[in-house]
CSV table of C-alpha atoms and ligand atoms in Angstrom, one decimal:
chain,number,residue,atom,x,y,z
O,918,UNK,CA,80.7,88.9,84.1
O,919,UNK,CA,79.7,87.3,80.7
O,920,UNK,CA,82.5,85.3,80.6
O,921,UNK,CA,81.6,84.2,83.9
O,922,UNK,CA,78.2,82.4,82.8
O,923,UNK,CA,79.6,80.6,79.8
O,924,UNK,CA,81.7,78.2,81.8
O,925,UNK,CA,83.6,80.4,83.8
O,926,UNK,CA,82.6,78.9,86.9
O,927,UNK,CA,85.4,76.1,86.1
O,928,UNK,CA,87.7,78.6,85.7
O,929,UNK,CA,86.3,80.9,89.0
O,930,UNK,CA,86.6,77.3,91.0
O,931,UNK,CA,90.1,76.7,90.4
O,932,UNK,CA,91.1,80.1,91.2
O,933,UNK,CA,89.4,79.5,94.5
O,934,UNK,CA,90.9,76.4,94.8
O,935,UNK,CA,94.6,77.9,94.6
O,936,UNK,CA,93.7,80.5,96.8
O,937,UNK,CA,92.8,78.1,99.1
O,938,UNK,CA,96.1,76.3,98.7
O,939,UNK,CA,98.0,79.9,99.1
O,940,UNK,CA,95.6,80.6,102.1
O,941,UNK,CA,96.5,77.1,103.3
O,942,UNK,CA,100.7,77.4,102.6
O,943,UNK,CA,100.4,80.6,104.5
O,944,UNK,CA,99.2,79.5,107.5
O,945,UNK,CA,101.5,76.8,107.6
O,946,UNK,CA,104.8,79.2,107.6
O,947,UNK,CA,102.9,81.2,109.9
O,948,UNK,CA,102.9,78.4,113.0
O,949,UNK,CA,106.9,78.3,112.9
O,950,UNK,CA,106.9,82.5,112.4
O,951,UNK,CA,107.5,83.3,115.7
O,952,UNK,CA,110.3,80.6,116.2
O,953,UNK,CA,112.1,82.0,113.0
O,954,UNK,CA,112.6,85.2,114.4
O,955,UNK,CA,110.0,86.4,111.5
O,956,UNK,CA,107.3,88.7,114.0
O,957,UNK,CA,108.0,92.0,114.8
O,958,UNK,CA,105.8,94.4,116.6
O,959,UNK,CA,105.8,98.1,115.4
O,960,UNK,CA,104.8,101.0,117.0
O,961,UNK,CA,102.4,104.0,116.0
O,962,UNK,CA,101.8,106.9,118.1
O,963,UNK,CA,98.8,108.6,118.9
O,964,UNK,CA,98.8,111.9,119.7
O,965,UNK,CA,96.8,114.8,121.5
O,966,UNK,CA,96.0,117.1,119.0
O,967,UNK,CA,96.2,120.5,121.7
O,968,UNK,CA,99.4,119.9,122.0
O,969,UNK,CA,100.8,117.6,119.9
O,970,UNK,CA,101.9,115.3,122.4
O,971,UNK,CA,102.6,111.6,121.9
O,972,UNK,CA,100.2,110.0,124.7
O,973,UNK,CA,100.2,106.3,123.9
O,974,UNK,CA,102.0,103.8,121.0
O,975,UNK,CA,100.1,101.2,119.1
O,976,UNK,CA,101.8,98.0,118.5
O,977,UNK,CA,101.3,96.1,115.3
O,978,UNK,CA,102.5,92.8,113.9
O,979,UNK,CA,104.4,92.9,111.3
O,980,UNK,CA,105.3,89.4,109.7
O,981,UNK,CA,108.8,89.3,107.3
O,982,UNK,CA,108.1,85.9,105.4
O,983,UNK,CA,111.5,84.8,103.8
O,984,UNK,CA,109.8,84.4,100.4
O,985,UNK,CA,106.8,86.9,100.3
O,986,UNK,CA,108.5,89.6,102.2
O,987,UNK,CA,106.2,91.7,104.4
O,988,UNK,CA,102.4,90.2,104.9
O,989,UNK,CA,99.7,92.2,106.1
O,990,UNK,CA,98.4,92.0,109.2
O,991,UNK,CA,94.9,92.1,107.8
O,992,UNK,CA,96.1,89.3,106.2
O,993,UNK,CA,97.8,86.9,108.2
O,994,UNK,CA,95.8,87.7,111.6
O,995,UNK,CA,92.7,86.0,110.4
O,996,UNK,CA,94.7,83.0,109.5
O,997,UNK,CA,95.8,83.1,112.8
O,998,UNK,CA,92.4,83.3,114.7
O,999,UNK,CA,90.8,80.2,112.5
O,1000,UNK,CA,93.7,78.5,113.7
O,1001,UNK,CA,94.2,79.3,116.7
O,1002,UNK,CA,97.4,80.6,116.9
O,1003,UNK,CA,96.5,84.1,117.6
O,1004,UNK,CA,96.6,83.0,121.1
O,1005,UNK,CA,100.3,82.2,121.6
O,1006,UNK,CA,100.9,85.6,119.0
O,1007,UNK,CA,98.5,87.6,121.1
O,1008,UNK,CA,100.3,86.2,124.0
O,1009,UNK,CA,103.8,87.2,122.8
O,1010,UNK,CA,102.8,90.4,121.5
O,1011,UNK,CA,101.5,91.3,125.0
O,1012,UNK,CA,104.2,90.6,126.5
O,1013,UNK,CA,106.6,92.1,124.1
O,1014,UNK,CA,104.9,95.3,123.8
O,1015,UNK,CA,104.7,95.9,128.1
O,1016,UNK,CA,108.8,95.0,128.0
O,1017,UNK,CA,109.4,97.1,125.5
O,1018,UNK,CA,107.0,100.0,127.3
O,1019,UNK,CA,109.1,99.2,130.6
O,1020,UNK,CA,112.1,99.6,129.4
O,1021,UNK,CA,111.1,103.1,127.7
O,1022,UNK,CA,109.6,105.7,129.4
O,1023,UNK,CA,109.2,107.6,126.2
O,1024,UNK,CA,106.9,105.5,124.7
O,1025,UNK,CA,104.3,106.8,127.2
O,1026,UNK,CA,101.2,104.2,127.1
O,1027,UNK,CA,101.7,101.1,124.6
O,1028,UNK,CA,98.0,100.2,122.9
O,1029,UNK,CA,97.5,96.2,122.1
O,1030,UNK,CA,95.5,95.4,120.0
O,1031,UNK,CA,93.4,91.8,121.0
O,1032,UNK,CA,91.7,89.5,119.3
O,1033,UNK,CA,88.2,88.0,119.5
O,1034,UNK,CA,89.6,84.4,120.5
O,1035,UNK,CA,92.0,86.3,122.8
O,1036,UNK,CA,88.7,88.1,124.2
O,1037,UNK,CA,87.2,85.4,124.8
O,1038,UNK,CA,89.3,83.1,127.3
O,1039,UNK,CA,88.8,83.2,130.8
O,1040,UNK,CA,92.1,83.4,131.6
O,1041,UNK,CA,92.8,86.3,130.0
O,1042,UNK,CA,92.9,88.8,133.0
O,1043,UNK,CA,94.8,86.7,134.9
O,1044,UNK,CA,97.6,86.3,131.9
O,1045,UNK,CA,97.4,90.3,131.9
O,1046,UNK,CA,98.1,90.7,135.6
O,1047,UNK,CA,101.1,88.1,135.3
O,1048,UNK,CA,102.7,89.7,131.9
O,1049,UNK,CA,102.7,93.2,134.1
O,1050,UNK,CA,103.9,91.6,136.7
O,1051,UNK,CA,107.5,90.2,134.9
O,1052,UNK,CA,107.6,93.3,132.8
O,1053,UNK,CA,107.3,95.6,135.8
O,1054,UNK,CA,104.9,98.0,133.5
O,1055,UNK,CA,102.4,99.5,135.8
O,1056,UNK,CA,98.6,98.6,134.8
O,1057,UNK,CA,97.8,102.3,134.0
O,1058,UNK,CA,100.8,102.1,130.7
O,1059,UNK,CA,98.9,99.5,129.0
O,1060,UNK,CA,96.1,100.2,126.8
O,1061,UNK,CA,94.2,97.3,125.1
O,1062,UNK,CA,92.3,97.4,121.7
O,1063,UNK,CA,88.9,95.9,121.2
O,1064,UNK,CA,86.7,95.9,118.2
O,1065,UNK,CA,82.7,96.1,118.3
O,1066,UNK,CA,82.2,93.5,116.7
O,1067,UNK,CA,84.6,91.1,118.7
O,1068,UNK,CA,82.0,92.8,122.0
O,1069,UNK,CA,79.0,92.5,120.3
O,1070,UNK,CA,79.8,88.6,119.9
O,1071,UNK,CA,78.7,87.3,123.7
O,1072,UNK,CA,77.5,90.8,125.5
O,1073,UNK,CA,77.5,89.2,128.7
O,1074,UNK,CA,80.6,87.4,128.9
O,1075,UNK,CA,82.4,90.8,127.1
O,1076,UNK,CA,80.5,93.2,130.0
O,1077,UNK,CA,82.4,90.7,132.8
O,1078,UNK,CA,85.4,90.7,130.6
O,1079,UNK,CA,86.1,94.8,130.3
O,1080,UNK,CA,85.1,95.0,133.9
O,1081,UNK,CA,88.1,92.5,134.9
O,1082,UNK,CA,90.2,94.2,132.7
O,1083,UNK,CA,89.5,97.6,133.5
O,1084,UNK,CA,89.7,96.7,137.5
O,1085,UNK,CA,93.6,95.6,136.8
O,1086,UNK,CA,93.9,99.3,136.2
O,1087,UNK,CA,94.4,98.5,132.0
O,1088,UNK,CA,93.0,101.1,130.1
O,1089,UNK,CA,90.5,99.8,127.4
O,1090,UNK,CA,89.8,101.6,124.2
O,1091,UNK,CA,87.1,100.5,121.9
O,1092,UNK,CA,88.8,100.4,118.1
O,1093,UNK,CA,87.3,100.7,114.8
O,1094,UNK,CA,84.4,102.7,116.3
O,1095,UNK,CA,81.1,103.0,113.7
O,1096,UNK,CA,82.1,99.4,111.7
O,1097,UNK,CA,80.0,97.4,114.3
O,1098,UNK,CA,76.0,96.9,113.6
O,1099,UNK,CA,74.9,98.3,117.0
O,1100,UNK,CA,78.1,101.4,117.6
O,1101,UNK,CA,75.3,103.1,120.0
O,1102,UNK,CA,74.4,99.8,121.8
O,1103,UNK,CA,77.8,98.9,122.5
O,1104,UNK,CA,78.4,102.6,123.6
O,1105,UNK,CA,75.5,101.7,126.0
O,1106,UNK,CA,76.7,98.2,127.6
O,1107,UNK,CA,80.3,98.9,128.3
O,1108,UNK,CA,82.6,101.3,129.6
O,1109,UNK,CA,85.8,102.6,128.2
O,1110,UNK,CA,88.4,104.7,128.5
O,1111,UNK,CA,88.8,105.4,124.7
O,1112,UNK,CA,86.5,105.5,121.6
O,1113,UNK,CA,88.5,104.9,118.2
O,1114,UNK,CA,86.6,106.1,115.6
O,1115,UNK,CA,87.6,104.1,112.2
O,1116,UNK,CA,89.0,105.6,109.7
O,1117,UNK,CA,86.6,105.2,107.0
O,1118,UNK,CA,84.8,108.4,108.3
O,1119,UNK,CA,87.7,110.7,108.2
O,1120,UNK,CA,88.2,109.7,104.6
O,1121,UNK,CA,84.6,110.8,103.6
O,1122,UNK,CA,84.7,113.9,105.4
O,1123,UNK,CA,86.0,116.6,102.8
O,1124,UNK,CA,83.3,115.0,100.7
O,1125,UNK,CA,80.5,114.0,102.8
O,1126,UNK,CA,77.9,116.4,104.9
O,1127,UNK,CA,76.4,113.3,106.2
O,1128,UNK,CA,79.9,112.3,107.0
O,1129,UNK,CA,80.7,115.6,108.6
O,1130,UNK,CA,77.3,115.0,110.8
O,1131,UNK,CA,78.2,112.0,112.3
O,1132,UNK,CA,81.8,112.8,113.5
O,1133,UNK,CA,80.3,115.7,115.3
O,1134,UNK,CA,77.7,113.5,116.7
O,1135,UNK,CA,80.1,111.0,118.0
O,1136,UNK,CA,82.8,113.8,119.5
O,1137,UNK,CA,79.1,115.5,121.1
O,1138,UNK,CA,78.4,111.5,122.8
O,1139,UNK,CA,82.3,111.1,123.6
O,1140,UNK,CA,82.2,114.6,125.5
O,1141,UNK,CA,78.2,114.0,127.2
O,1142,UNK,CA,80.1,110.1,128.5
O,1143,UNK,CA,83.5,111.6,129.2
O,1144,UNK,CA,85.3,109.6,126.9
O,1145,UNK,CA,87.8,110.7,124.9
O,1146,UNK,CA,87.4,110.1,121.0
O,1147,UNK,CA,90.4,109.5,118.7
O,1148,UNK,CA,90.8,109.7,115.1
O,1149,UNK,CA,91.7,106.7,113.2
O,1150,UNK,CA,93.7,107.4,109.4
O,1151,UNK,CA,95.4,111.4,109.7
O,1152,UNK,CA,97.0,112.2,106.8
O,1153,UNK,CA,96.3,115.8,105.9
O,1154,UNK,CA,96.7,118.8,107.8
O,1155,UNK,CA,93.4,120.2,106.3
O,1156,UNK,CA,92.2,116.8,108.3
O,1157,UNK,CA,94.2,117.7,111.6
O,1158,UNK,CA,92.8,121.5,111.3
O,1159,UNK,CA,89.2,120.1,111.0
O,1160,UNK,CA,89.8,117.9,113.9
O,1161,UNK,CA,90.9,120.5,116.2
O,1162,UNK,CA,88.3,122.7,115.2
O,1163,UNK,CA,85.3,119.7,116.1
O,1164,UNK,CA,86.8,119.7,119.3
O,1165,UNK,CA,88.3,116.0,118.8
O,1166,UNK,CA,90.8,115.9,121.4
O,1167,UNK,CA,93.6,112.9,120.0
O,1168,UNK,CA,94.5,111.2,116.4
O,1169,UNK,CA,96.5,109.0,114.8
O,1170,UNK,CA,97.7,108.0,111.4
O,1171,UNK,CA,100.4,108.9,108.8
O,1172,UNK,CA,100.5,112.4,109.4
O,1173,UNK,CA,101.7,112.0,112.6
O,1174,UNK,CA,103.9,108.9,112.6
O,1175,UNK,CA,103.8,105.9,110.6
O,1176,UNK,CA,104.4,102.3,112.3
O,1177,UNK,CA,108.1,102.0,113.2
O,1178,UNK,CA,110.0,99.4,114.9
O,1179,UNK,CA,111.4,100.3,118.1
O,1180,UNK,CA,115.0,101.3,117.5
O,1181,UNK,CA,113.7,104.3,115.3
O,1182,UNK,CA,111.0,105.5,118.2
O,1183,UNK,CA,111.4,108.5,119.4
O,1184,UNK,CA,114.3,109.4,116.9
O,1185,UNK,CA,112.0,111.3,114.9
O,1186,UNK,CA,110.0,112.7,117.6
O,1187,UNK,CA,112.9,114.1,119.3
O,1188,UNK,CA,114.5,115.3,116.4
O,1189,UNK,CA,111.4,117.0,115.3
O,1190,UNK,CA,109.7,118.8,118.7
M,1309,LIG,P1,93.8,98.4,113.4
M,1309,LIG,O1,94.0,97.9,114.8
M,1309,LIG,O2,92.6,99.2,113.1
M,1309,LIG,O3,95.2,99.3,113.1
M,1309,LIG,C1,95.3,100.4,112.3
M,1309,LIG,C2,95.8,100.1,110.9
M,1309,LIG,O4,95.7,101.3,110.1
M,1309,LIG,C3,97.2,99.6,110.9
M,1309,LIG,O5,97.3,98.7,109.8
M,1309,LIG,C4,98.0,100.9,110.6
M,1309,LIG,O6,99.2,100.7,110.0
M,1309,LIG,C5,97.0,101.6,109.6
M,1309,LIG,N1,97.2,103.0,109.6
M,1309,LIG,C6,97.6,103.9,110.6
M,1309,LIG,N2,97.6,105.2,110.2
M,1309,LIG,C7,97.1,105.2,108.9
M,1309,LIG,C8,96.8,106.2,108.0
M,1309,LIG,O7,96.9,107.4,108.2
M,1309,LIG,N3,96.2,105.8,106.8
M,1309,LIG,C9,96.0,104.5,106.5
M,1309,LIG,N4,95.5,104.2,105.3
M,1309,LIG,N5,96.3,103.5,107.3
M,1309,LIG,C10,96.8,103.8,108.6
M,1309,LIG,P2,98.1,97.3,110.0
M,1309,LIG,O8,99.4,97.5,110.8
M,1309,LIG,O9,98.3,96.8,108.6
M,1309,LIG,O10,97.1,96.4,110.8
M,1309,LIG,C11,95.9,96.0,110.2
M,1309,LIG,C12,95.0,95.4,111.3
M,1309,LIG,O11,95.6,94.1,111.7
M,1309,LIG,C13,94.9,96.2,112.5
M,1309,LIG,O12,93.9,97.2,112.4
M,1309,LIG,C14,94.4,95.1,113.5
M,1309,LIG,O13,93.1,94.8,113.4
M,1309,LIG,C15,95.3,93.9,113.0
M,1309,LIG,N6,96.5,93.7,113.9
M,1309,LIG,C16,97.7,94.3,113.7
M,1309,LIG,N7,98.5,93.9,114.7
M,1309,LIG,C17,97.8,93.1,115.5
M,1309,LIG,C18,98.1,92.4,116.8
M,1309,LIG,O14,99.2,92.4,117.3
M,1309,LIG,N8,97.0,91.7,117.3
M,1309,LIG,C19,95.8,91.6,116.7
M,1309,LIG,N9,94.8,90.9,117.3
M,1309,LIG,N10,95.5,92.3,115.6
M,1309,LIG,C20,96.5,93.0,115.0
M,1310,LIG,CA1,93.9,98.9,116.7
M,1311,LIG,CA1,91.3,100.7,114.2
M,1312,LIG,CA1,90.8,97.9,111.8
């Protein structure tokens, strides 16, 4: 941090300035992506911890960039949204996701996650109804992902929005639960079929009382609303057992099943119930 004050900030700016440029390049490749054949989607299950069960599969982009190899979604997403591109990705995802749920049984319900941008057209219910409608998936085998934060952005418009949604017979699960400013005044506005707590508590929670405190308090609100909570980031069996014992009734994360494309679904799972 020394070096910083004694004309570092020259040196600070032109780092920005080429992470700008990478940011920028990035971005770029990104818009012919899905042409190239580069966008996958992945699959993650979720399951029900009573029984171990594998109720619903999350799909997630995963972007193979001839140079860089694999970019992260956390990554390449909000390069996405800034530009706008996120809608024709959202778009294909959806659809890719319900064909690929249509055409496998065993996949159960298939999770999408959507973006703010996405959230926010008006259209958006109707582009749902019509992507069922070619895939042939019935309403109740799609799940869709929404943040807090993306909610919290235009409360109105987001109420109307979940209602249309949720009247196509599409479940809707609220994802990184507890991240948001206002977790209980979102609870409060909306309903949903499924609160995903974010994995930053589980990670605390051999550590943390207050930790500890908080997951019960959100499994005690899921159980007084009737809404299922689900465990972001399982990777221990000490963190399944601890689960089970709260009462928590379904999880996700390594422990169960990391993100796999869909030619190696189910392979696993067979081969290991
Ligand atoms: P998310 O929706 O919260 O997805 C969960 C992320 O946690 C995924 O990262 C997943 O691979 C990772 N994960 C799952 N289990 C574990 C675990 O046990 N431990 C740890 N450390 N991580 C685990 P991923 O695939 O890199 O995606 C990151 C984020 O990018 C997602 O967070 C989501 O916000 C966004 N994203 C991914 N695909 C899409 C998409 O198709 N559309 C939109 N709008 N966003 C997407
Ligand atoms: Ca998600
Ligand atoms: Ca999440
Ligand atoms: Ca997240």
């Amino acid at each position: 941090a020394k070096a910083l004050r004694s004309g570092g900030a020259c040196f600070y700016q032109a780092e920005m300035d080429a992470s700008v440029r990478v940011r920028r390049r990035l971005a770029e490749d990104l818009r012919g992506a899905l042409a190239m054949g580069q966008l996958r989607l992945f699959y993650q299950p979720q399951v029900e911890l009573a029984t171990g069960r594998r109720t619903v599969h999350e799909a997630l982009m995963r972007w193979r960039h001839p140079m860089r190899g694999f970019v992260s979604p956390a990554e390449f997403i909000p390069l996405a949204e800034e530009s706008g591109l996120i809608l024709t990705l959202g778009e294909w995802a959806l659809r890719t996701a319900c064909a690929a749920a249509a055409a496998d049984p065993r996949m159960g319900r298939v999770a999408v996650n959507l973006s703010p941008l996405q959230f926010m057209q008006p259209g958006l219910p109707q582009a749902i109804a019509t992507i069922l409608a070619e895939t042939g998936l019935p309403p109740g085998r799609l799940e869709l992902e929404i943040t807090e934060s993306t909610l919290m952005q235009d409360q109105d418009r987001a109420t109307v929005m979940v209602g249309q949604i949720r009247a196509l017979g599409v479940q809707v699960a609220m994802d990184d639960f507890g991240t948001g400013y206002s977790s209980l005044g979102t609870l409060r506005a909306f309903s949903f079929d499924k609160i995903k707590l974010d994995r930053s508590f589980l990670r605390e929670i051999g550590s943390s009382r207050q930790a500890m405190t908080i997951l019960r308090a959100v499994l005690a609100i899921g159980q007084g609303l009737g809404v299922p909570v689900l465990a972001e980031g399982v990777e221990t069996e000490e963190q399944r057992a601890l689960l089970r014992a709260e009462g928590c009734a379904e999880a996700q994360g390594y422990l169960f099943g990391e993100p796999l494309p869909p030619e190696e679904l189910g392979l696993r799972g067979s081969a290991a119930a």
